[in-house]
């Protein structure tokens, strides 16, 4: 599936950038192949097309004044609706010409990030229930660009069979390659998936898991939110520590994602500090990134096409594909592929 060729994907919300990134001025971002400029308006973040309607300069090269964006080329100014409200070259009282505007998109701040939907939303921004609970602390774990597609990231997130191999140097058990099975429940917005995964617990991970036994388990209540948000809901049963991750794999274009990761923990900084949590997860994250960047970004959604081999035991991957396939069909679209033989 080539994400830029599937218009229905424009009807979902994606996390684009930390809201703090707008403090220094306009911020360019490419979403589903569309160049946007984000900036802080008077009532919250704003997303406009990053192309001045005068002579096409990128508005992200300009600056923000009174919650409006000023083009850096000739100073045309735009409000949050995308309407041009000032053309400095016009004589006094001359009206702004009709049609002097740029496209504006739905834009909201949530969980410390700027979220954008390019079309009429089919669903709201997913609810991160821990975010409003005093029992949890929120950690902005990372925000980075990966050379892969969002479906590759999502399927990997529910793939219990890669732990033994990709993460064998960390928590993966190379001598136990049979993946734990999931209890799956399809929902309106994706699915819920429960599983118990045995893991190695090397000394470096003891403060993460809250236990010092050589092995432990992860009791996972995971969720997938159509199309590219997931929850990793881990309880370490021995310690009662909750390690809850949310990811948004924001599609930049067909080959790249901006991966956002939030972490919620129900323990204290003294029990396990933010620095320790980030340092522990960094090599694990690199392992996933390395292998995903070595796959074909053009992940197949229609399982009838023998482009990839799908195991029947990979229930999350199959349901994910089925729901995406139905979504594309419901909106009258065919799955679009890269032409055969085209370079990765
Ligand atoms: S190109 Fe933007 S003001 Fe001229
Ligand atoms: Fe992984």
Coordinates of C-alpha atoms and ligand atoms in Angstrom, one line a residue:
X1 CA 0.0 0.0 0.0
X2 CA 1.3 3.4 -1.0
X3 CA -0.1 5.7 1.7
X4 CA 0.0 8.8 -0.5
X5 CA -2.3 7.1 -3.0
X6 CA -5.0 6.3 -0.5
X7 CA -7.2 9.4 0.0
X8 CA -9.1 7.9 2.9
X9 CA -5.9 8.1 5.0
X10 CA -6.3 11.9 4.9
X11 CA -9.4 11.4 7.1
X12 CA -7.5 10.5 10.3
X13 CA -5.6 12.5 12.9
X14 CA -1.8 12.2 13.1
X15 CA 0.7 13.6 15.6
X16 CA 3.1 15.9 13.7
X17 CA 5.3 17.7 16.1
X18 CA 5.7 18.6 19.8
X19 CA 3.9 21.8 20.5
X20 CA 7.1 23.2 22.0
X21 CA 8.6 23.0 18.5
X22 CA 6.4 26.0 17.5
X23 CA 7.8 28.3 20.2
X24 CA 10.6 29.4 17.8
X25 CA 8.4 30.1 14.8
X26 CA 6.9 28.3 11.9
X27 CA 7.6 24.6 11.5
X28 CA 7.4 22.8 8.1
X29 CA 6.1 19.2 8.1
X30 CA 5.2 16.9 5.2
X31 CA 2.1 14.8 5.9
X32 CA 1.0 12.1 3.4
X33 CA 3.1 13.9 0.8
X34 CA 1.5 17.3 1.4
X35 CA 3.7 20.1 2.6
X36 CA 2.3 22.0 5.6
X37 CA 3.4 24.8 7.8
X38 CA 2.6 24.6 11.5
X39 CA 2.6 27.7 13.7
X40 CA 1.1 28.9 16.9
X41 CA -1.9 31.0 16.5
X42 CA -3.7 33.0 19.1
X43 CA -6.0 30.2 20.1
X44 CA -3.8 27.2 19.5
X45 CA -1.7 25.6 16.7
X46 CA -2.5 26.2 13.0
X47 CA -1.8 24.1 10.0
X48 CA -1.8 25.7 6.5
X49 CA -0.4 24.6 3.1
X50 CA 3.2 25.5 3.0
X51 CA 2.9 27.5 -0.2
X52 CA 2.2 31.2 -0.4
X53 CA -0.5 32.0 -3.0
X54 CA 1.5 34.9 -4.3
X55 CA 4.7 33.4 -5.8
X56 CA 4.6 30.0 -4.1
X57 CA 7.3 30.6 -1.5
X58 CA 7.2 28.3 1.5
X59 CA 5.5 30.0 4.3
X60 CA 7.6 28.1 6.8
X61 CA 10.5 30.4 5.7
X62 CA 8.6 33.4 7.1
X63 CA 7.6 34.3 10.7
X64 CA 4.7 34.6 13.1
X65 CA 3.2 38.0 14.1
X66 CA 0.1 38.4 16.3
X67 CA -0.8 34.7 15.7
X68 CA -0.7 35.1 11.9
X69 CA 2.0 33.9 9.5
X70 CA 3.9 36.3 7.4
X71 CA 5.5 35.2 4.1
X72 CA 9.2 35.8 4.1
X73 CA 9.3 36.8 0.4
X74 CA 7.0 39.9 0.1
X75 CA 5.3 39.9 3.5
X76 CA 1.8 38.7 2.6
X77 CA 0.1 37.7 5.9
X78 CA -2.3 34.8 6.5
X79 CA -4.7 34.1 9.4
X80 CA -5.6 30.7 10.8
X81 CA -8.3 30.1 8.2
X82 CA -5.7 30.5 5.5
X83 CA -7.2 33.9 4.3
X84 CA -4.7 36.5 3.2
X85 CA -5.3 39.5 5.5
X86 CA -2.5 41.8 4.5
X87 CA -0.7 42.6 1.3
X88 CA 1.9 45.3 2.1
X89 CA 2.3 46.3 -1.6
X90 CA -1.3 47.4 -1.9
X91 CA -2.1 51.1 -1.6
X92 CA -4.1 52.3 1.4
X93 CA -7.6 50.9 1.7
X94 CA -7.2 48.8 -1.5
X95 CA -9.1 45.5 -0.9
X96 CA -7.4 42.1 -0.7
X97 CA -8.2 40.3 -3.9
X98 CA -10.8 37.5 -3.8
X99 CA -9.3 34.1 -3.6
X100 CA -6.0 35.3 -2.0
X101 CA -5.8 32.4 0.5
X102 CA -4.1 29.1 1.1
X103 CA -5.7 25.8 2.2
X104 CA -6.1 25.4 6.0
X105 CA -6.4 22.0 7.8
X106 CA -7.9 20.8 11.1
X107 CA -5.3 21.2 13.8
X108 CA -5.4 20.5 17.5
X109 CA -3.0 20.2 20.5
X110 CA -3.3 17.0 22.5
X111 CA -0.8 15.1 24.7
X112 CA 1.8 17.8 24.1
X113 CA 1.7 17.4 20.4
X114 CA 0.2 19.1 17.3
X115 CA -2.3 16.8 15.6
X116 CA -3.5 17.4 12.1
X117 CA -6.3 15.8 9.9
X118 CA -6.2 16.7 6.2
X119 CA -9.9 15.8 5.6
X120 CA -13.2 15.3 7.3
X121 CA -12.3 13.1 10.3
X122 CA -13.7 9.6 10.4
X123 CA -12.7 9.3 14.1
X124 CA -11.4 11.5 16.9
X125 CA -7.9 11.6 18.2
X126 CA -7.4 8.3 20.2
X127 CA -8.0 8.5 23.9
X128 CA -4.8 8.0 25.9
X129 CA -6.6 7.2 29.2
X130 CA -3.4 7.4 31.3
X131 CA -2.7 10.9 30.2
X132 CA -5.4 12.4 32.5
X133 CA -4.7 10.0 35.4
X134 CA -2.7 11.2 38.4
X135 CA -1.4 7.6 38.9
X136 CA 0.8 8.0 35.8
X137 CA 3.7 10.2 34.8
X138 CA 4.1 11.1 31.1
X139 CA 7.4 10.9 29.4
X140 CA 8.0 12.2 25.9
X141 CA 10.2 9.3 24.9
X142 CA 11.2 10.3 21.3
X143 CA 10.1 11.9 18.1
X144 CA 12.1 10.8 15.1
X145 CA 12.0 10.0 11.4
X146 CA 12.3 6.4 10.2
X147 CA 12.7 5.1 6.7
X148 CA 9.7 2.8 6.6
X149 CA 6.0 2.9 6.2
X150 CA 3.4 3.1 9.0
X151 CA 1.9 -0.3 8.3
X152 CA 5.3 -1.9 8.7
X153 CA 5.6 -0.2 12.1
X154 CA 2.1 -1.2 13.2
X155 CA 2.4 -4.8 12.2
X156 CA 5.7 -5.1 14.0
X157 CA 4.1 -3.7 17.2
X158 CA 1.8 -6.7 17.5
X159 CA 4.3 -9.3 16.2
X160 CA 5.3 -11.5 19.1
X161 CA 7.5 -13.7 16.9
X162 CA 10.2 -11.1 16.3
X163 CA 11.2 -10.7 20.0
X164 CA 13.3 -13.9 20.0
X165 CA 15.3 -12.7 17.0
X166 CA 15.4 -9.0 16.8
X167 CA 15.7 -8.4 20.5
X168 CA 17.7 -11.5 21.4
X169 CA 20.4 -9.3 23.0
X170 CA 17.8 -7.7 25.3
X171 CA 14.6 -9.3 26.5
X172 CA 14.0 -11.7 23.6
X173 CA 14.3 -15.5 24.3
X174 CA 16.1 -17.0 21.4
X175 CA 15.4 -20.5 22.7
X176 CA 11.7 -19.8 22.8
X177 CA 10.8 -18.9 19.2
X178 CA 7.1 -19.9 19.4
X179 CA 5.2 -16.6 19.7
X180 CA 2.6 -16.2 22.5
X181 CA -0.9 -16.1 21.1
X182 CA -3.3 -13.2 21.4
X183 CA -6.8 -12.9 22.6
X184 CA -8.2 -10.5 20.1
X185 CA -11.3 -8.4 20.0
X186 CA -12.1 -6.3 17.0
X187 CA -13.6 -2.9 17.8
X188 CA -15.1 0.0 15.8
X189 CA -11.7 1.7 15.7
X190 CA -9.3 -1.2 15.5
X191 CA -8.7 -4.0 18.0
X192 CA -7.7 -4.9 21.5
X193 CA -5.2 -7.7 21.9
X194 CA -4.2 -9.4 25.2
X195 CA -1.2 -11.7 25.5
X196 CA 1.4 -12.8 28.1
X197 CA 4.9 -12.9 26.8
X198 CA 7.8 -14.5 28.8
X199 CA 11.0 -12.3 28.6
X200 CA 14.6 -12.3 29.8
X201 CA 15.2 -9.8 32.6
X202 CA 19.0 -9.0 32.5
X203 CA 20.3 -6.9 35.4
X204 CA 20.2 -3.7 33.2
X205 CA 16.4 -4.1 33.1
X206 CA 15.7 -4.7 36.7
X207 CA 14.6 -1.2 37.5
X208 CA 12.5 -1.1 34.3
X209 CA 10.6 -4.3 35.2
X210 CA 10.7 -3.6 38.9
X211 CA 11.9 -7.2 39.6
X212 CA 15.3 -8.9 39.8
X213 CA 14.4 -12.4 38.7
X214 CA 16.3 -13.6 35.7
X215 CA 13.1 -14.0 33.7
X216 CA 9.7 -12.4 34.0
X217 CA 6.6 -11.9 31.9
X218 CA 4.8 -9.0 30.2
X219 CA 1.1 -9.1 30.5
X220 CA 0.0 -7.0 27.5
X221 CA -3.3 -5.2 26.9
X222 CA -2.5 -3.7 23.5
X223 CA -4.6 -1.7 21.2
X224 CA -4.5 -0.8 17.6
X225 CA -6.3 2.4 16.5
X226 CA -7.0 2.7 12.8
X227 CA -4.8 3.4 10.9
X228 CA -1.5 4.1 12.6
X229 CA -1.7 4.5 16.3
X230 CA -1.0 1.8 18.9
X231 CA -1.0 1.2 22.6
X232 CA 1.5 -1.2 24.2
X233 CA -0.1 -1.8 27.6
X234 CA 2.4 -3.7 29.7
X235 CA 2.1 -4.8 33.3
X236 CA 5.0 -6.6 34.9
X237 CA 3.1 -8.9 37.1
X238 CA 5.8 -9.5 39.7
X239 CA 6.1 -5.8 40.5
X240 CA 2.8 -4.4 39.4
X241 CA 4.7 -1.8 37.3
X242 CA 2.8 -0.5 34.3
X243 CA 4.8 0.5 31.3
X244 CA 2.4 2.0 28.8
X245 CA 3.6 3.1 25.4
X246 CA 1.6 5.0 22.7
X247 CA 3.0 5.4 19.2
X248 CA 1.7 7.4 16.3
X249 CA 3.5 6.4 13.1
X250 CA 2.7 9.5 11.2
X251 CA 3.0 9.0 7.4
X252 CA 5.3 11.6 5.9
X253 CA 5.2 10.0 2.4
X254 CA 5.3 6.5 1.0
X255 CA 8.8 5.7 2.4
X256 CA 9.0 7.7 5.7
X257 CA 7.3 8.1 9.0
X258 CA 7.6 10.4 11.9
X259 CA 7.5 8.2 14.9
X260 CA 6.2 9.7 18.1
X261 CA 6.5 7.7 21.4
X262 CA 4.8 8.6 24.6
X263 CA 5.5 6.5 27.8
X264 CA 3.4 6.4 30.9
X265 CA 4.6 4.7 34.1
X266 CA 2.8 4.2 37.4
X267 CA 6.0 4.3 39.5
X268 CA 8.1 7.3 40.6
X269 CA 11.2 9.0 39.3
X270 CA 13.1 7.6 42.3
X271 CA 12.0 4.0 41.4
X272 CA 13.1 4.4 37.8
X273 CA 14.2 7.7 36.3
X274 CA 13.2 9.1 33.0
X275 CA 16.9 8.9 31.9
X276 CA 17.1 5.3 32.8
X277 CA 13.8 4.5 30.9
X278 CA 15.0 6.2 27.8
X279 CA 18.5 4.7 28.0
X280 CA 17.1 1.2 28.4
X281 CA 14.7 1.4 25.5
X282 CA 17.0 3.2 23.0
X283 CA 18.9 0.1 21.8
X284 CA 15.7 -1.9 21.6
X285 CA 14.1 0.9 19.5
X286 CA 17.2 0.9 17.2
X287 CA 16.8 -2.9 16.7
X288 CA 13.3 -2.4 15.5
X289 CA 14.3 0.5 13.3
X290 CA 17.2 -1.4 11.7
X291 CA 15.0 -4.4 10.8
X292 CA 12.0 -2.3 9.6
X293 CA 14.2 -0.1 7.5
X294 CA 15.4 -3.3 5.8
X295 CA 11.9 -4.2 4.7
X296 CA 9.9 -3.1 1.6
X297 CA 7.9 0.0 2.6
X298 CA 5.2 -1.1 0.2
X299 CA 3.4 -3.4 2.8
X300 CA 0.7 -5.4 1.2
X301 CA -2.9 -5.0 2.5
X302 CA -4.8 -7.3 0.2
X303 CA -3.7 -10.7 1.4
X304 CA -5.0 -12.4 -1.7
X305 CA -2.1 -11.0 -3.6
X306 CA 0.9 -13.2 -3.0
X307 CA 3.3 -10.4 -2.5
X308 CA 4.1 -11.5 1.0
X309 CA 3.6 -14.7 2.9
X310 CA 1.2 -14.4 5.8
X311 CA 1.1 -16.9 8.7
X312 CA -2.4 -17.8 9.9
X313 CA -1.1 -17.5 13.4
X314 CA -0.4 -13.8 12.9
X315 CA -3.9 -12.8 13.8
X316 CA -3.1 -9.2 14.6
X317 CA -1.4 -8.7 11.2
X318 CA -4.2 -10.3 9.4
X319 CA -7.0 -8.4 11.1
X320 CA -5.1 -5.2 10.6
X321 CA -4.9 -5.9 6.9
X322 CA -8.5 -7.0 6.7
X323 CA -9.7 -3.8 8.4
X324 CA -7.5 -1.6 6.3
X325 CA -8.6 -3.4 3.1
X326 CA -12.3 -2.9 4.1
X327 CA -11.6 0.7 4.8
X328 CA -10.1 1.2 1.4
X329 CA -13.0 -0.6 -0.3
X330 CA -15.6 1.3 1.7
X331 CA -14.2 4.5 0.3
X332 CA -14.1 3.2 -3.3
X333 CA -10.3 2.8 -3.5
X334 CA -8.0 0.1 -4.8
X335 CA -4.9 -0.7 -3.0
X336 CA -2.1 1.1 -4.9
X337 CA 1.3 -0.5 -5.2
X338 CA 4.7 0.7 -6.3
X339 CA 5.3 -0.4 -9.9
X340 CA 7.0 -3.8 -10.2
X341 CA 10.8 -3.4 -10.3
X342 CA 10.8 0.1 -8.9
X343 CA 13.6 0.8 -6.5
X344 CA 13.0 0.5 -2.7
Ligands
LIG1 S1 5.7 34.7 -2.4 FE1 4.8 35.1 -0.5 S2 4.5 37.2 -0.4 FE2 5.3 36.8 -2.4
LIG2 FE1 10.5 -4.9 18.6

